[in-house]
mmCIF file of C-alpha atoms in Angstrom:
data_model
loop_
_atom_site.group_PDB
_atom_site.id
_atom_site.type_symbol
_atom_site.label_atom_id
_atom_site.label_comp_id
_atom_site.label_asym_id
_atom_site.label_seq_id
_atom_site.Cartn_x
_atom_site.Cartn_y
_atom_site.Cartn_z
ATOM 1 C CA MET A 17 62.098 165.398 14.635
ATOM 2 C CA SER A 18 65.432 165.228 16.389
ATOM 3 C CA THR A 19 63.932 166.501 19.267
ATOM 4 C CA CYS A 20 62.265 163.042 20.334
ATOM 5 C CA SER A 21 63.331 159.612 20.983
ATOM 6 C CA SER A 22 61.564 156.695 20.254
ATOM 7 C CA SER A 23 61.001 156.252 23.942
ATOM 8 C CA SER A 24 58.964 159.315 24.004
ATOM 9 C CA ALA A 25 56.464 158.213 21.625
ATOM 10 C CA ARG A 26 52.856 157.148 22.839
ATOM 11 C CA PRO A 27 49.814 155.658 22.613
ATOM 12 C CA LEU A 28 47.261 157.917 21.160
ATOM 13 C CA LYS A 29 43.589 158.814 20.983
ATOM 14 C CA ILE A 30 43.149 159.062 17.437
ATOM 15 C CA GLY A 31 39.655 159.800 15.794
ATOM 16 C CA ILE A 32 39.348 158.597 11.658
ATOM 17 C CA ILE A 33 37.055 160.515 9.547
ATOM 18 C CA GLY A 34 36.445 158.229 6.910
ATOM 19 C CA PHE A 35 36.041 154.415 7.248
ATOM 20 C CA GLY A 36 36.864 152.796 4.332
ATOM 21 C CA ASN A 37 38.905 150.477 2.916
ATOM 22 C CA PHE A 38 42.365 152.192 3.744
ATOM 23 C CA ALA A 39 41.367 153.074 7.315
ATOM 24 C CA GLN A 40 40.164 150.487 8.132
ATOM 25 C CA PHE A 41 43.305 148.903 6.906
ATOM 26 C CA LEU A 42 45.506 151.277 8.730
ATOM 27 C CA SER A 43 43.566 150.904 11.864
ATOM 28 C CA LYS A 44 44.314 147.505 12.073
ATOM 29 C CA THR A 45 48.048 148.488 12.758
ATOM 30 C CA MET A 46 46.948 151.381 15.374
ATOM 31 C CA ILE A 47 44.867 148.908 17.286
ATOM 32 C CA LYS A 48 47.404 146.629 16.827
ATOM 33 C CA GLN A 49 50.095 149.143 18.686
ATOM 34 C CA GLY A 50 47.952 150.195 21.385
ATOM 35 C CA HIS A 51 46.570 153.492 20.085
ATOM 36 C CA SER A 52 42.876 154.203 21.055
ATOM 37 C CA LEU A 53 40.840 154.832 17.825
ATOM 38 C CA ARG A 54 36.994 155.950 16.981
ATOM 39 C CA ALA A 55 35.757 156.774 13.715
ATOM 40 C CA THR A 56 33.089 158.698 11.878
ATOM 41 C CA SER A 57 31.927 158.069 8.288
ATOM 42 C CA ARG A 58 29.034 158.966 5.592
ATOM 43 C CA SER A 59 28.686 155.334 5.564
ATOM 44 C CA ASP A 60 27.398 152.999 8.131
ATOM 45 C CA HIS A 61 30.434 151.247 9.099
ATOM 46 C CA SER A 62 29.208 150.303 13.077
ATOM 47 C CA GLN A 63 28.946 146.617 12.964
ATOM 48 C CA LEU A 64 32.500 146.526 11.466
ATOM 49 C CA CYS A 65 33.781 149.513 14.280
ATOM 50 C CA LYS A 66 32.106 146.938 17.042
ATOM 51 C CA GLN A 67 33.904 143.718 15.851
ATOM 52 C CA LEU A 68 37.576 146.121 15.994
ATOM 53 C CA GLY A 69 36.131 147.464 19.651
ATOM 54 C CA ILE A 70 36.295 151.277 17.900
ATOM 55 C CA PRO A 71 33.406 153.588 18.731
ATOM 56 C CA PHE A 72 31.323 154.781 16.002
ATOM 57 C CA TYR A 73 30.128 157.999 15.934
ATOM 58 C CA ARG A 74 26.984 158.746 13.238
ATOM 59 C CA ASP A 75 27.221 162.555 14.763
ATOM 60 C CA MET A 76 30.166 164.984 13.448
ATOM 61 C CA SER A 77 29.657 167.168 16.334
ATOM 62 C CA ALA A 78 29.834 164.078 18.595
ATOM 63 C CA PHE A 79 32.763 162.701 16.896
ATOM 64 C CA LEU A 80 34.556 166.303 17.427
ATOM 65 C CA GLU A 81 33.434 166.119 21.294
ATOM 66 C CA SER A 82 35.290 162.918 22.142
ATOM 67 C CA ASP A 83 38.940 164.153 23.011
ATOM 68 C CA ASN A 84 40.697 162.969 20.093
ATOM 69 C CA GLU A 85 44.197 164.332 19.993
ATOM 70 C CA VAL A 86 44.790 163.152 16.453
ATOM 71 C CA VAL A 87 42.260 163.614 13.576
ATOM 72 C CA LEU A 88 43.063 161.565 10.426
ATOM 73 C CA ILE A 89 41.175 162.362 7.903
ATOM 74 C CA CYS A 90 40.758 159.400 5.424
ATOM 75 C CA THR A 91 38.078 160.543 3.177
ATOM 76 C CA SER A 92 38.549 160.412 -0.838
ATOM 77 C CA ILE A 93 40.038 163.164 -2.227
ATOM 78 C CA LEU A 94 37.011 164.482 -4.418
ATOM 79 C CA SER A 95 34.721 164.641 -1.160
ATOM 80 C CA LEU A 96 37.109 166.113 0.874
ATOM 81 C CA SER A 97 35.933 169.833 0.632
ATOM 82 C CA GLN A 98 32.602 168.878 1.397
ATOM 83 C CA VAL A 99 33.438 166.412 4.149
ATOM 84 C CA VAL A 100 35.794 169.210 5.915
ATOM 85 C CA LYS A 101 33.987 172.256 5.263
ATOM 86 C CA PRO A 102 30.987 172.058 7.216
ATOM 87 C CA MET A 103 32.632 170.589 10.163
ATOM 88 C CA PRO A 104 32.271 172.467 13.901
ATOM 89 C CA PHE A 105 35.255 172.634 14.791
ATOM 90 C CA ASN A 106 34.134 174.476 17.846
ATOM 91 C CA SER A 107 33.289 171.163 19.129
ATOM 92 C CA LEU A 108 37.243 170.329 19.710
ATOM 93 C CA LYS A 109 37.744 170.098 23.342
ATOM 94 C CA ARG A 110 41.675 170.774 22.794
ATOM 95 C CA PRO A 111 44.380 171.577 20.322
ATOM 96 C CA THR A 112 44.507 168.986 18.030
ATOM 97 C CA LEU A 113 46.201 167.916 15.298
ATOM 98 C CA PHE A 114 44.680 166.763 12.101
ATOM 99 C CA VAL A 115 46.538 164.827 9.449
ATOM 100 C CA ASP A 116 45.611 163.684 6.170
ATOM 101 C CA VAL A 117 46.357 160.951 4.272
ATOM 102 C CA LEU A 118 45.082 161.529 0.662
ATOM 103 C CA SER A 119 47.073 160.353 -2.633
ATOM 104 C CA VAL A 120 47.818 164.934 -3.234
ATOM 105 C CA LYS A 121 49.131 167.084 -0.829
ATOM 106 C CA GLU A 122 48.745 170.337 -1.927
ATOM 107 C CA PHE A 123 45.046 170.481 -1.786
ATOM 108 C CA PRO A 124 44.501 169.352 1.294
ATOM 109 C CA ARG A 125 47.124 171.238 2.229
ATOM 110 C CA ASP A 126 45.678 174.454 1.453
ATOM 111 C CA LEU A 127 42.281 173.358 2.129
ATOM 112 C CA LEU A 128 42.592 173.253 5.750
ATOM 113 C CA LEU A 129 45.142 175.507 6.282
ATOM 114 C CA GLN A 130 42.235 177.458 5.406
ATOM 115 C CA VAL A 131 39.463 175.731 7.418
ATOM 116 C CA LEU A 132 40.893 174.723 10.602
ATOM 117 C CA PRO A 133 41.618 177.420 13.570
ATOM 118 C CA GLU A 134 44.545 178.773 13.667
ATOM 119 C CA ASN A 135 45.625 176.533 17.013
ATOM 120 C CA MET A 136 45.415 172.996 15.013
ATOM 121 C CA ASP A 137 48.463 171.680 13.958
ATOM 122 C CA LEU A 138 48.442 170.043 10.182
ATOM 123 C CA LEU A 139 50.648 167.176 9.090
ATOM 124 C CA CYS A 140 50.217 166.326 5.284
ATOM 125 C CA THR A 141 51.549 162.694 5.056
ATOM 126 C CA HIS A 142 51.092 159.943 2.186
ATOM 127 C CA PRO A 143 51.497 156.228 2.725
ATOM 128 C CA MET A 144 52.689 154.973 -0.534
ATOM 129 C CA PHE A 145 50.919 151.932 0.190
ATOM 130 C CA GLY A 146 47.432 150.200 0.642
ATOM 131 C CA PRO A 147 45.577 146.927 1.814
ATOM 132 C CA GLU A 148 47.318 144.932 -1.040
ATOM 133 C CA SER A 149 51.146 145.817 -0.761
ATOM 134 C CA GLY A 150 51.032 146.546 2.745
ATOM 135 C CA LYS A 151 49.202 142.774 3.781
ATOM 136 C CA HIS A 152 52.438 141.064 4.801
ATOM 137 C CA GLY A 153 53.919 144.410 6.679
ATOM 138 C CA TRP A 154 54.461 147.968 6.051
ATOM 139 C CA GLN A 155 58.926 147.139 6.283
ATOM 140 C CA ASP A 156 60.654 149.417 3.594
ATOM 141 C CA LEU A 157 57.476 150.970 2.465
ATOM 142 C CA SER A 158 57.389 154.703 1.920
ATOM 143 C CA PHE A 159 56.154 157.163 3.900
ATOM 144 C CA MET A 160 56.293 160.488 3.028
ATOM 145 C CA TYR A 161 55.338 163.318 4.984
ATOM 146 C CA ASP A 162 55.424 167.439 5.540
ATOM 147 C CA ARG A 163 55.143 168.969 8.115
ATOM 148 C CA VAL A 164 52.738 171.635 7.510
ATOM 149 C CA ARG A 165 52.015 173.639 11.021
ATOM 150 C CA ILE A 166 53.459 171.799 14.407
ATOM 151 C CA ARG A 167 53.911 173.421 17.382
ATOM 152 C CA ASP A 168 53.316 169.969 19.404
ATOM 153 C CA GLU A 169 56.363 168.338 18.635
ATOM 154 C CA ALA A 170 55.840 165.443 20.708
ATOM 155 C CA LEU A 171 52.176 164.332 19.593
ATOM 156 C CA CYS A 172 53.441 164.827 16.107
ATOM 157 C CA TYR A 173 56.795 162.676 16.705
ATOM 158 C CA SER A 174 54.193 160.029 18.622
ATOM 159 C CA PHE A 175 51.901 160.092 15.029
ATOM 160 C CA ILE A 176 54.739 159.660 12.405
ATOM 161 C CA HIS A 177 56.628 156.503 15.050
ATOM 162 C CA ILE A 178 53.139 154.952 14.029
ATOM 163 C CA PHE A 179 54.698 154.150 10.285
ATOM 164 C CA SER A 180 58.596 154.601 11.399
ATOM 165 C CA SER A 181 58.139 151.994 13.726
ATOM 166 C CA GLU A 182 56.552 149.136 11.185
ATOM 167 C CA GLY A 183 59.972 149.896 9.009
ATOM 168 C CA CYS A 184 58.583 152.043 6.733
ATOM 169 C CA ARG A 185 61.449 154.257 4.749
ATOM 170 C CA MET A 186 60.355 157.883 6.039
ATOM 171 C CA LEU A 187 60.349 160.963 3.542
ATOM 172 C CA GLU A 188 59.692 164.301 4.755
ATOM 173 C CA MET A 189 58.818 166.743 1.667
ATOM 174 C CA SER A 190 57.378 169.321 1.092
ATOM 175 C CA CYS A 191 53.660 168.732 -0.555
ATOM 176 C CA GLU A 192 54.737 170.652 -3.726
ATOM 177 C CA GLU A 193 57.260 168.783 -4.428
ATOM 178 C CA HIS A 194 55.389 165.548 -3.209
ATOM 179 C CA ASP A 195 52.870 166.527 -6.272
ATOM 180 C CA LYS A 196 55.252 166.691 -8.567
ATOM 181 C CA LEU A 197 56.685 163.248 -8.330
ATOM 182 C CA ALA A 198 53.471 161.514 -7.936
ATOM 183 C CA ALA A 199 52.642 163.232 -11.149
ATOM 184 C CA ARG A 200 55.603 161.150 -12.965
ATOM 185 C CA THR A 201 55.046 157.809 -10.831
ATOM 186 C CA GLN A 202 51.809 157.322 -9.703
ATOM 187 C CA PHE A 203 49.714 159.226 -12.056
ATOM 188 C CA LEU A 204 51.007 157.979 -15.016
ATOM 189 C CA THR A 205 51.167 154.312 -13.973
ATOM 190 C CA HIS A 206 47.171 154.937 -12.927
ATOM 191 C CA THR A 207 46.755 156.642 -16.566
ATOM 192 C CA ILE A 208 48.863 153.931 -18.348
ATOM 193 C CA GLY A 209 46.663 151.004 -16.334
ATOM 194 C CA ARG A 210 43.394 152.725 -17.331
ATOM 195 C CA ILE A 211 44.535 153.164 -21.362
ATOM 196 C CA LEU A 212 45.277 149.241 -20.980
ATOM 197 C CA SER A 213 41.677 148.641 -19.454
ATOM 198 C CA GLU A 214 39.810 150.640 -21.762
ATOM 199 C CA MET A 215 42.304 148.492 -24.851
ATOM 200 C CA ASP A 216 40.260 145.351 -23.069
ATOM 201 C CA VAL A 217 43.942 144.100 -22.903
ATOM 202 C CA GLU A 218 44.099 140.679 -21.826
ATOM 203 C CA PRO A 219 46.651 137.933 -21.277
ATOM 204 C CA THR A 220 47.716 135.662 -24.490
ATOM 205 C CA PRO A 221 49.926 132.435 -25.122
ATOM 206 C CA LEU A 222 53.069 134.598 -26.329
ATOM 207 C CA ASP A 223 52.883 136.562 -23.362
ATOM 208 C CA THR A 224 57.039 138.488 -22.904
ATOM 209 C CA LYS A 225 57.850 138.808 -19.803
ATOM 210 C CA GLY A 226 57.201 143.074 -20.396
ATOM 211 C CA PHE A 227 54.192 142.424 -21.720
ATOM 212 C CA GLN A 228 53.049 140.492 -18.264
ATOM 213 C CA LYS A 229 54.008 143.195 -16.297
ATOM 214 C CA LEU A 230 51.888 145.350 -17.865
ATOM 215 C CA PHE A 231 48.716 143.391 -17.529
ATOM 216 C CA GLU A 232 49.908 143.629 -13.949
ATOM 217 C CA VAL A 233 50.044 147.422 -13.783
ATOM 218 C CA LYS A 234 46.439 147.283 -15.568
ATOM 219 C CA GLU A 235 45.088 144.535 -13.017
ATOM 220 C CA SER A 236 46.611 146.454 -9.785
ATOM 221 C CA THR A 237 45.437 149.984 -10.935
ATOM 222 C CA VAL A 238 41.801 149.054 -12.290
ATOM 223 C CA LYS A 239 41.118 147.909 -8.713
ATOM 224 C CA ASP A 240 41.458 151.089 -7.321
ATOM 225 C CA SER A 241 38.043 153.390 -8.092
ATOM 226 C CA PHE A 242 37.706 155.953 -10.609
ATOM 227 C CA ASP A 243 37.189 158.565 -7.906
ATOM 228 C CA LEU A 244 40.518 157.839 -7.202
ATOM 229 C CA PHE A 245 42.154 158.297 -10.333
ATOM 230 C CA SER A 246 40.290 161.518 -11.103
ATOM 231 C CA GLY A 247 41.050 163.156 -7.839
ATOM 232 C CA LEU A 248 44.938 162.729 -9.023
ATOM 233 C CA PHE A 249 44.486 164.260 -12.143
ATOM 234 C CA ILE A 250 41.828 166.738 -10.597
ATOM 235 C CA HIS A 251 43.592 168.415 -7.626
ATOM 236 C CA ASN A 252 47.369 167.364 -8.695
ATOM 237 C CA ARG A 253 48.356 170.591 -10.966
ATOM 238 C CA PHE A 254 51.339 168.687 -12.145
ATOM 239 C CA ALA A 255 49.314 165.661 -13.337
ATOM 240 C CA ARG A 256 47.736 167.614 -15.899
ATOM 241 C CA GLN A 257 51.195 168.740 -17.699
ATOM 242 C CA GLN A 258 52.017 164.797 -17.042
ATOM 243 C CA MET A 259 49.162 164.177 -19.641
ATOM 244 C CA GLN A 260 49.830 166.793 -22.259
ATOM 245 C CA SER A 261 53.224 165.235 -22.088
ATOM 246 C CA LEU A 262 51.953 161.511 -22.581
ATOM 247 C CA GLU A 263 49.981 162.558 -25.871
ATOM 248 C CA GLU A 264 52.929 164.353 -27.029
ATOM 249 C CA ALA A 265 54.892 161.244 -26.450
ATOM 250 C CA LEU A 266 52.534 159.037 -28.203
ATOM 251 C CA GLU A 267 52.102 161.782 -31.063
ATOM 252 C CA LYS A 268 55.755 161.916 -31.768
ATOM 253 C CA THR A 269 56.069 157.631 -31.619
ATOM 254 C CA LYS A 270 53.894 157.973 -34.173
ATOM 255 C CA ARG A 271 55.297 160.330 -36.631
ATOM 256 C CA LYS A 272 58.353 158.536 -36.675
ATOM 257 C CA LEU A 273 56.650 154.954 -37.261
ATOM 258 C CA GLN A 274 54.542 157.295 -40.308
ATOM 259 C CA GLU A 275 58.159 158.213 -41.107
ATOM 260 C CA ARG A 276 60.159 154.820 -41.372
ATOM 261 C CA MET A 277 57.353 153.217 -42.755
ATOM 262 C CA GLU A 278 57.459 156.070 -45.925
ATOM 263 C CA SER A 279 60.888 155.684 -45.987
ATOM 264 C CA SER A 280 60.845 151.815 -46.497
ATOM 265 C CA THR A 281 58.323 151.780 -49.415
#
């Protein structure tokens, strides 16, 4: 993005598909920055949008006709295909920048390249934070992006500037590299948290600092839906290897303990 300076960033017309908790969280900062928003969603968020001063569209064709410069896709991972495949792209009035914010990256990249008209730009992103971790601001929180198909550099820059101007740590990397790293961090964290939840782990009077951190992992991960966790596994090809490695590590640890127990008797 070296061709643009911060002074060239400008307010954008951004349409949001999927106005759930995460989209609502992002929209508050976008509104504060002066961007013009409109939204559509399978659930009825018309009252909330009215409070925020955002037009809410029930009809996808009308939404796409509303002259968006950027279409921000904030659906769940599992519902992405059924949302974007039937979209009437012929309703778009101009070449548009499509941006996704899903927690996996190769899957939306490949699907959107398949369904988007050739003249539409595509930016794949992952804000590595949410309503809880970002409630006091986005300073030093990570924002990953991959400029998959970009011709309008100024428009792409203005969108990325939404995050860089808030102090995010900007990470440009390929979708493949993201998924590889995310399987070893985000997916592994969610898996450990879900395992602890299945064990009904709760605080005790004897808790160590280490256990308290584990309990925090359990509590934070179960706040996210099981659909999100499922999506991290189903649509990140590296997650399956990570799950296998976790199972193998558990078995290896059990064998070592068994061998030590047998040698001590």
